[in-house]
CSV table of C-alpha atoms in Angstrom, one decimal:
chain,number,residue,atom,x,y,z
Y,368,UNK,CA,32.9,10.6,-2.2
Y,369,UNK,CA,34.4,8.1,-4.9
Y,370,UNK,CA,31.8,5.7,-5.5
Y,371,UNK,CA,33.0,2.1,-5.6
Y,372,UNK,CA,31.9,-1.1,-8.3
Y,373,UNK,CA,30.2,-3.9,-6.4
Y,374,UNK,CA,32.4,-6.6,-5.3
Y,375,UNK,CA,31.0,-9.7,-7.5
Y,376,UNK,CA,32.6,-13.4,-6.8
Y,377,UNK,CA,34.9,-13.1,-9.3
Y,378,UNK,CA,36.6,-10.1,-7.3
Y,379,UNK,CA,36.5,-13.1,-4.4
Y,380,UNK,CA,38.3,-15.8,-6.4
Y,381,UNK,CA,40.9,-14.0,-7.4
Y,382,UNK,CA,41.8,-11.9,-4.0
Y,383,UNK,CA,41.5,-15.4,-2.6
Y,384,UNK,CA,43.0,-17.3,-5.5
Y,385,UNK,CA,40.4,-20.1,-6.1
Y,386,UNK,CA,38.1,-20.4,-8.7
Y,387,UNK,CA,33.9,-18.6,-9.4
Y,388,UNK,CA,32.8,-21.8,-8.8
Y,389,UNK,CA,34.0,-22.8,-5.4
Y,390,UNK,CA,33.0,-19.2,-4.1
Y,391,UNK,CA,30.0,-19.5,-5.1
Y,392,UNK,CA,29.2,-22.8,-3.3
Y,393,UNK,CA,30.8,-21.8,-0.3
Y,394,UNK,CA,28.0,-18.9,-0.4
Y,395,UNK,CA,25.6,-20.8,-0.3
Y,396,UNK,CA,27.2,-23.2,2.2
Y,397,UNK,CA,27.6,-26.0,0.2
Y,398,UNK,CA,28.9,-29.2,1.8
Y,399,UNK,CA,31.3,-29.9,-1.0
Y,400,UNK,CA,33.5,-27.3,0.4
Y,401,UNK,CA,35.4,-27.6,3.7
Y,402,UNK,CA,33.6,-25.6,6.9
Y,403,UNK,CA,37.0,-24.0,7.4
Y,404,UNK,CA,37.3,-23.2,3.9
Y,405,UNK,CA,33.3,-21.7,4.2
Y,406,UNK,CA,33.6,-20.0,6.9
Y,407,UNK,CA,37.1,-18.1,5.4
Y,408,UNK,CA,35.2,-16.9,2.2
Y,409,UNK,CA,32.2,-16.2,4.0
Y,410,UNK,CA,34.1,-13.8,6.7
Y,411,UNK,CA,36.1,-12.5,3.4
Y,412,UNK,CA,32.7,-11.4,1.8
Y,413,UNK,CA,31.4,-10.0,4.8
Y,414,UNK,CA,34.6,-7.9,5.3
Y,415,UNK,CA,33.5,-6.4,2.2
Y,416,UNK,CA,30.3,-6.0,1.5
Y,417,UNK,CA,29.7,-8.3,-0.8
Y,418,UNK,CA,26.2,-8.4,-1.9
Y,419,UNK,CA,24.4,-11.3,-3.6
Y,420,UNK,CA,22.7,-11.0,-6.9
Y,421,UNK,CA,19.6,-12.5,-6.2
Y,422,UNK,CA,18.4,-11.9,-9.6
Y,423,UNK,CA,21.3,-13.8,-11.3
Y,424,UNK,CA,20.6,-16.2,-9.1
Y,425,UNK,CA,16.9,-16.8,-10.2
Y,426,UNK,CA,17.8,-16.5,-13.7
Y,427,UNK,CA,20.7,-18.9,-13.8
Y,428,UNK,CA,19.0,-21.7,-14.7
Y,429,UNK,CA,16.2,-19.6,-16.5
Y,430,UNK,CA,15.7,-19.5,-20.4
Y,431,UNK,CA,14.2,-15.8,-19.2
Y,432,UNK,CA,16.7,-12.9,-19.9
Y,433,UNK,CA,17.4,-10.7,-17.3
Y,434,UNK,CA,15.7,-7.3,-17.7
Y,435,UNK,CA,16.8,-3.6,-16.7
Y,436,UNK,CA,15.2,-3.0,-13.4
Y,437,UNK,CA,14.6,0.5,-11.0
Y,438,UNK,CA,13.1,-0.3,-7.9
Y,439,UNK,CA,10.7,2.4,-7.0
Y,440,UNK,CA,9.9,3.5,-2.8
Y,441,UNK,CA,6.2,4.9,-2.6
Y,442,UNK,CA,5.2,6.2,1.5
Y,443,UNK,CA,1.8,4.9,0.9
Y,444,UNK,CA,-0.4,3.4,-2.4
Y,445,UNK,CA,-3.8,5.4,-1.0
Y,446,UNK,CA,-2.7,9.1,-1.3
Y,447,UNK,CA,-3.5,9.9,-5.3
Y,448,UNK,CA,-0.3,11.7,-5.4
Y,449,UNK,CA,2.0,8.8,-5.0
Y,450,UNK,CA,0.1,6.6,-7.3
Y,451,UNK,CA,0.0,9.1,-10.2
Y,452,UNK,CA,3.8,9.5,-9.8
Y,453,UNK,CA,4.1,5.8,-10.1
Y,454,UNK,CA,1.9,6.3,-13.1
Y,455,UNK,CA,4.3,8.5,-14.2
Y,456,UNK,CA,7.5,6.4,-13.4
Y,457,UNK,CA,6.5,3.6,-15.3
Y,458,UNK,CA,5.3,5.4,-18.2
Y,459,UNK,CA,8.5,6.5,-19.0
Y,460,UNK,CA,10.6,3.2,-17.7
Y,461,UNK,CA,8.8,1.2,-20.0
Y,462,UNK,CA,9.2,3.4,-23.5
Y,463,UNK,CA,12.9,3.5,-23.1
Y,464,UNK,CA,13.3,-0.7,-22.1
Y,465,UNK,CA,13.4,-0.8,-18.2
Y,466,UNK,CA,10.8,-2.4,-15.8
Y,467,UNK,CA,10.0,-1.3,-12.2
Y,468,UNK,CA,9.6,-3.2,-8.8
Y,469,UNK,CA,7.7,-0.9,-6.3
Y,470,UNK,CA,7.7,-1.3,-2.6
Y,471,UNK,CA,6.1,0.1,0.3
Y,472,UNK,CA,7.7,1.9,3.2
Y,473,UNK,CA,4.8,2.8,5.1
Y,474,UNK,CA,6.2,5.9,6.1
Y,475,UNK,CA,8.5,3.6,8.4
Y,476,UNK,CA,11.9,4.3,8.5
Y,477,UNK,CA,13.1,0.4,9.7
Y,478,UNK,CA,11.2,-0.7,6.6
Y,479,UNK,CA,12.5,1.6,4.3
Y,480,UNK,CA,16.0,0.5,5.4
Y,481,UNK,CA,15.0,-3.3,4.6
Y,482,UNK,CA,13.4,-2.4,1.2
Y,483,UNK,CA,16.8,-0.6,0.3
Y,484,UNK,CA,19.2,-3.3,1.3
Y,485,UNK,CA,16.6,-6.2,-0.9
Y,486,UNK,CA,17.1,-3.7,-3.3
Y,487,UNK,CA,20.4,-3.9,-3.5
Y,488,UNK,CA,20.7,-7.4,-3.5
Y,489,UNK,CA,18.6,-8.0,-6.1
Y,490,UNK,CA,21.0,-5.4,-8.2
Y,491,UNK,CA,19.0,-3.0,-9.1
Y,492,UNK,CA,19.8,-0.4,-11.9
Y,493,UNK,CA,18.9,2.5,-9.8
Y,494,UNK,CA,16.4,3.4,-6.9
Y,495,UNK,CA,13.5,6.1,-6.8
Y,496,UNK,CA,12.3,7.3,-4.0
Y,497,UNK,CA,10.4,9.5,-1.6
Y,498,UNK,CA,11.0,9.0,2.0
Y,499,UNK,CA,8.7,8.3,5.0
Y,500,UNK,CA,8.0,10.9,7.2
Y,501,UNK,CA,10.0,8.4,9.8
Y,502,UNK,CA,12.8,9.0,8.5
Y,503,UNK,CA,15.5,11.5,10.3
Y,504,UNK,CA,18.6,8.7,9.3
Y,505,UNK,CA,20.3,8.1,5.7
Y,506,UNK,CA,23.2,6.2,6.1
Y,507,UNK,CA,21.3,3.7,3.9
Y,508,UNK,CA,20.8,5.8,1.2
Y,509,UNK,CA,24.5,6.8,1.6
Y,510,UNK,CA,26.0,3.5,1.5
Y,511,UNK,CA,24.0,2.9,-2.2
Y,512,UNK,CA,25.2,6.0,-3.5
Y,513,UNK,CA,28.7,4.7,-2.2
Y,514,UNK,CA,28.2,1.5,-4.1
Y,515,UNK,CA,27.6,2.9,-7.1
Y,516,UNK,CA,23.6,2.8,-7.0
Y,517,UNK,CA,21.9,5.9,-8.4
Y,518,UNK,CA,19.1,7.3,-6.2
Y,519,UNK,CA,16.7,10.0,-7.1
Y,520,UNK,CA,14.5,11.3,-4.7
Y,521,UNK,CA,10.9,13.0,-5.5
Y,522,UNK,CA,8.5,15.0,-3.1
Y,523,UNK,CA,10.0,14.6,-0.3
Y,524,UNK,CA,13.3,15.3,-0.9
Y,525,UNK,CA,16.5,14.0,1.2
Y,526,UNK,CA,19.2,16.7,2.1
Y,527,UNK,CA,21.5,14.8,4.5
Y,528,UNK,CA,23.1,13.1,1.3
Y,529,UNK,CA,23.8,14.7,-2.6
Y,530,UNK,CA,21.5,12.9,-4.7
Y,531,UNK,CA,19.1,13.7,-7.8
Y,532,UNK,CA,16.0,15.1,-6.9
Y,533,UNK,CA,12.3,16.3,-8.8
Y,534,UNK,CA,9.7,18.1,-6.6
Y,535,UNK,CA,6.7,20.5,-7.1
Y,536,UNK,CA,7.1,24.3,-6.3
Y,537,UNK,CA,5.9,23.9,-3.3
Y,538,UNK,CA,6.6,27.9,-1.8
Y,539,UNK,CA,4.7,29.3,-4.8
Y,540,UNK,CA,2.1,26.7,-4.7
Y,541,UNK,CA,1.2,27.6,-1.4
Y,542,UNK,CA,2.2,31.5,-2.1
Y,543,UNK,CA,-0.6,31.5,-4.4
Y,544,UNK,CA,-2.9,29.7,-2.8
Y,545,UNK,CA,-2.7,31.8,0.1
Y,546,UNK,CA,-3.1,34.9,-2.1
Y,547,UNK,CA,-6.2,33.5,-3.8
Y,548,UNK,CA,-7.8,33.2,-0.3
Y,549,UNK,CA,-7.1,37.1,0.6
Y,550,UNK,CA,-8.3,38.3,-2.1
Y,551,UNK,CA,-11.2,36.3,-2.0
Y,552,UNK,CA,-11.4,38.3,1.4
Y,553,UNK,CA,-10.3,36.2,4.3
Y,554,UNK,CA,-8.6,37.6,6.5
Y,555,UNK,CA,-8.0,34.9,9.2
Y,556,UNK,CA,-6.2,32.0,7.4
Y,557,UNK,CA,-5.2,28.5,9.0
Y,558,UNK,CA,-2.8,26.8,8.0
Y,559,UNK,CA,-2.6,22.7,8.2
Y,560,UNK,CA,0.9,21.4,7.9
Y,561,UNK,CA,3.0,18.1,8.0
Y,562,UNK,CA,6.2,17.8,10.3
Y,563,UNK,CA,8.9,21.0,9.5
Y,564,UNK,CA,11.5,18.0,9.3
Y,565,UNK,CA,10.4,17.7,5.5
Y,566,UNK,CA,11.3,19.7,3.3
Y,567,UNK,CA,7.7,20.5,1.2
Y,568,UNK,CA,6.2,21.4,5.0
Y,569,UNK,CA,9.1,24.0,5.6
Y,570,UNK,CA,8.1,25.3,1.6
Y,571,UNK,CA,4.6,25.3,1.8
Y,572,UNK,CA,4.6,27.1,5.4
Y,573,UNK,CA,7.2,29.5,4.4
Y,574,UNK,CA,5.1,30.1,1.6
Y,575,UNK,CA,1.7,30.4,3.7
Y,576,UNK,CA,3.5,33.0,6.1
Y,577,UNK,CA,5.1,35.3,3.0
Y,578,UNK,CA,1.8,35.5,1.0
Y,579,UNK,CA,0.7,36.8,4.5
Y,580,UNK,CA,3.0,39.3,5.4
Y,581,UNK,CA,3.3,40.7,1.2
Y,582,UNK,CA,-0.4,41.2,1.8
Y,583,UNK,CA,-0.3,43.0,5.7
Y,584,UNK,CA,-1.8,40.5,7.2
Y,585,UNK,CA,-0.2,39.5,10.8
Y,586,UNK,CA,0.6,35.9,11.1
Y,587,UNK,CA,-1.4,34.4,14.3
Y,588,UNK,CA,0.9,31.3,15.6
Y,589,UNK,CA,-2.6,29.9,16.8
Y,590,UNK,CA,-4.3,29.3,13.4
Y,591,UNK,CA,-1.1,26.7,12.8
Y,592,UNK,CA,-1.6,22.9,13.3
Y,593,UNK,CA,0.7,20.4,12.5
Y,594,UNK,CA,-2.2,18.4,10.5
Y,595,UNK,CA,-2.0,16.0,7.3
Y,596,UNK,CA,-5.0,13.3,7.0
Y,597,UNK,CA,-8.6,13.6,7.1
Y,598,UNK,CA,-9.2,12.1,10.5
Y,599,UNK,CA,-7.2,14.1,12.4
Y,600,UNK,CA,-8.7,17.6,10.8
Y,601,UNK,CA,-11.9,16.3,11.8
Y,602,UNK,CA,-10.6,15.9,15.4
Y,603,UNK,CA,-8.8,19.4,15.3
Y,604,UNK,CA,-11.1,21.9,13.6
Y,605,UNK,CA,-14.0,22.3,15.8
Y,606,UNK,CA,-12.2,23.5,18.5
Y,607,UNK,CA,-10.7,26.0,15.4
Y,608,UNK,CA,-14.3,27.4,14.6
Y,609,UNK,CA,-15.3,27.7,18.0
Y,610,UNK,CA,-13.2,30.1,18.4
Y,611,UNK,CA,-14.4,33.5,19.2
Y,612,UNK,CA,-11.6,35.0,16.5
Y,613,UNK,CA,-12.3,31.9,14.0
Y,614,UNK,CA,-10.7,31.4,11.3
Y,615,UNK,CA,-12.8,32.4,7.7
Y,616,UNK,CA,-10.1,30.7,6.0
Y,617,UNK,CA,-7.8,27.2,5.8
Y,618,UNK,CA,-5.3,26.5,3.4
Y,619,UNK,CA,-4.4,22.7,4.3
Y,620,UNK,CA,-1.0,21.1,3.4
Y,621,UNK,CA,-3.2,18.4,1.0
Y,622,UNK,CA,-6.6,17.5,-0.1
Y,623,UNK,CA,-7.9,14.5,2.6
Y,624,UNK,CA,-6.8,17.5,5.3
Y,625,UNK,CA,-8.8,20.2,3.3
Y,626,UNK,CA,-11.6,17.7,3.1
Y,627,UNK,CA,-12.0,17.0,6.7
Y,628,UNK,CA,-11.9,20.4,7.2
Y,629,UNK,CA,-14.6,21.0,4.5
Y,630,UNK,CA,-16.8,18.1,6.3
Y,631,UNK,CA,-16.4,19.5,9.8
Y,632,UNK,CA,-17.2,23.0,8.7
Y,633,UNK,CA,-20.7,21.9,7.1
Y,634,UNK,CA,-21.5,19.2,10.1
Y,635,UNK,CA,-21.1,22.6,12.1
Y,636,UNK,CA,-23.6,24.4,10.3
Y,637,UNK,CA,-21.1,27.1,8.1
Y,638,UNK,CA,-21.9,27.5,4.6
Y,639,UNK,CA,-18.7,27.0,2.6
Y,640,UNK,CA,-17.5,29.3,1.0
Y,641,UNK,CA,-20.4,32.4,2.4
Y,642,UNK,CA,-18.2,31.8,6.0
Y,643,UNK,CA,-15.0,29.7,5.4
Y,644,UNK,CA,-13.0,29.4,2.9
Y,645,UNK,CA,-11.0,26.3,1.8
Y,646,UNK,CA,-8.0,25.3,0.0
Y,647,UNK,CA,-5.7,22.0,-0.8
Y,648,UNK,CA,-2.9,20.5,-2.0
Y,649,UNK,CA,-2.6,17.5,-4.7
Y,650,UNK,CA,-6.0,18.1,-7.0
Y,651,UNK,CA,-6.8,14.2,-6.9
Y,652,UNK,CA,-10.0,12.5,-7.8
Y,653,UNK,CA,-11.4,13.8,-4.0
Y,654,UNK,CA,-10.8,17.0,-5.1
Y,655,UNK,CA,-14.0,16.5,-7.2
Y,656,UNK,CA,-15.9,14.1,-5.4
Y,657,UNK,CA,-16.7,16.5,-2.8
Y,658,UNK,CA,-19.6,18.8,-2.0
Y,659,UNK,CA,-18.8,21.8,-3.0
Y,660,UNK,CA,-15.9,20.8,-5.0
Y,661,UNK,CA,-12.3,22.1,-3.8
Y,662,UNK,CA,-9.8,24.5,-4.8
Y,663,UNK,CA,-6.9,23.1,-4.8
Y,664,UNK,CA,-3.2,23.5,-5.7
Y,665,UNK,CA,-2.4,20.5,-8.7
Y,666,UNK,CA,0.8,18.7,-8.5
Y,667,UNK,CA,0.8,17.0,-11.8
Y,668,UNK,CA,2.1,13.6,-10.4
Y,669,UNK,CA,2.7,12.0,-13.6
Y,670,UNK,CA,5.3,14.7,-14.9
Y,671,UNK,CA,7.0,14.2,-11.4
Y,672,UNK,CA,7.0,10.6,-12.1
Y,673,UNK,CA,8.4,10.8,-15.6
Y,674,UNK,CA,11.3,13.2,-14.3
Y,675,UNK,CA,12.2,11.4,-11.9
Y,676,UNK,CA,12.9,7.8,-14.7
Y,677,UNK,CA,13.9,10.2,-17.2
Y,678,UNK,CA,17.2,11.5,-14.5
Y,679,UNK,CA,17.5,8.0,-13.2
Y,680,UNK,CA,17.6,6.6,-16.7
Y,681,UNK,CA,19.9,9.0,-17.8
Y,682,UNK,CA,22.6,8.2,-14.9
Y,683,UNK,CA,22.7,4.6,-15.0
Y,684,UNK,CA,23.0,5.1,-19.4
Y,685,UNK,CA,25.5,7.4,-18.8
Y,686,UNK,CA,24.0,10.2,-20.6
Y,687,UNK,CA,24.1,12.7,-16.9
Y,688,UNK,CA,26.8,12.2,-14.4
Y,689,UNK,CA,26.3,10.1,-11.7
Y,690,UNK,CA,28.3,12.3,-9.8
Y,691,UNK,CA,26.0,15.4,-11.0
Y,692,UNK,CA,22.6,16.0,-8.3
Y,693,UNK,CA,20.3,17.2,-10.9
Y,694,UNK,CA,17.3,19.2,-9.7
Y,695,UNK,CA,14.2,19.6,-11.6
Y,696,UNK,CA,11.0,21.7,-10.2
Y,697,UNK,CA,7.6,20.9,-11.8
Y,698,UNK,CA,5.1,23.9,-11.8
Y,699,UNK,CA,1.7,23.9,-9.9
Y,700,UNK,CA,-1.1,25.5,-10.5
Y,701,UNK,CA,-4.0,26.7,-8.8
Y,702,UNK,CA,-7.3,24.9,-9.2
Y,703,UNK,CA,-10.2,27.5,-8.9
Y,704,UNK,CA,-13.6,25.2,-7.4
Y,705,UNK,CA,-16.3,26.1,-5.2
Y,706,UNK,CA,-14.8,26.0,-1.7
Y,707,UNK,CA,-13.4,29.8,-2.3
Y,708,UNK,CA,-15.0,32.4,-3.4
């Protein structure tokens, strides 16, 4: 789709035929300028989609200069992985000249909607982001890339519209996880996944069940749960190792999962790894606070990050098409601790 410049007030005055100035205050519903008058140029701007600088605005009596700005969308600040990618983000932003205003979805899909439409209105260079697991709608990421707004998306990537993305190899990260754990000799391995409706729970499952099946293992649809945080693999894995078939192994779809499971396992009275096996997904500062300390698959966060500004960057300076959906993979690798043997 042809993307389209942002109507700006001048575009108004002259479709109109009246000057910056008396748009402007009928914008901001000034009383110097006729209600019948407002209301027209008001309804005109609506019409079109005229969006506000809100920036501009706050600088226009400012001696400040206005500065290059990408906003940034992180799910949630507590999950190591998402705050070494904003490590990484503004690492790179800030060497080549650009600053970054980060907001929160919350993994809710209403708020994410808000957060892109402030974005926008406050003119924006670009926007990264990763979206919450509430999200199954992207009209709003549509309408920016039809306004001419660059968006990158990282981990979790968004494939109802055609924009840049950077994520992990998430298949082979799980591949070889999964691998590691057979021929450590389990033989039994859970897996502990997030929704299938993103994309890196389809990869990393896919990649569970092949590493299975290249090794002659049968895959066992009960040793699946759809899993993702700490509390709720505490809730879930009991039941697991009561079983009379239990499994010796669990490869969890990140570390806070692998950790409840690793904290369940021992409150049980199983020696990790003499009669389970454990492996995650991020290697964050957990990863090593834990008792034994877990094997895990690394992400490297920070190179994500630094992608993801470096494609951004490079669209909104002209140096990669904005019409081009780059794709960059960052490698993983596997993280060898005491939870396997």
């Amino acid at each position: 789709m042809k993307e389209h410049p942002p109507l700006t007030m001048k575009d108004i005055a002259r479709e109109l035929g009246i000057s910056v100035a008396t748009v402007s205050r009928a914008l901001q519903d000034s009383p110097r300028i006729s209600a019948e008058r407002r209301a027209a140029i008001q309804k005109y701007a609506r019409e079109h989609n005229f969006v506000p600088n809100a920036i501009a605005g706050s600088l226009r009596h400012s001696r400040v200069h206005a500065v290059k700005v990408i906003g940034v969308i992180i799910p949630e600040f507590t999950h190591y992985y998402f705050s070494s990618i904003l490590t990484g983000i503004e690492q790179e932003a800030s060497a080549r000249g650009y600053r970054i205003m980060v907001a929160l979805s919350a993994e809710q899909y209403e708020r994410e909607v808000r957060i892109c439409q402030s974005f926008h209105e406050h003119k924006v260079c670009g926007i990264i982001v990763s979206q919450a697991k509430d999200t199954h709608r992207y009209e709003h990421f549509q309408r920016l890339i039809d306004s001419g707004v660059p968006i990158v998306f990282y981990d979790r990537i968004c494939t109802g519209v055609n924009a840049s993305r950077v994520v992990v190899d998430d298949y082979m990260g799980a591949f070889n996880a999964v691998t590691h754990l057979i021929s450590t000799g389990c033989r039994r391995i859970a897996f502990y996944g997030s929704a299938m409706t993103l994309e890196i729970s389809k990869n990393r499952y896919n990649g569970y069940k092949d590493a299975l099946l290249k090794h002659g293992l049968a895959f066992d649809e009960r040793l699946t749960r759809f899993c993702d945080n700490r509390a709720d693999a505490e809730m879930i894995t009991p039941e697991m190792l009561a079983m009379d078939d239990r499994p010796d192994g669990f490869f969890a779809v990140n570390d806070d999962t692998a950790i409840g499971i690793l904290y369940t396992a021992k409150r049980m009275g199983l020696r990790v790894p003499d009669d389970v096996s454990i492996c995650g997904f991020t290697n964050g500062q957990r990863a090593i606070a834990c008792d034994p300390m877990l094997t895990t698959v690394e992400q490297r966060g920070v190179k994500v990050g630094e992608e993801a500004a470096d494609i951004l960057i490079g669209q909104v300076e002209g140096t990669i098409p904005r019409g081009k959906a780059e794709r960059r993979i960052v490698r993983t690798r596997l993280v060898i601790r005491g939870t396997t043997r």
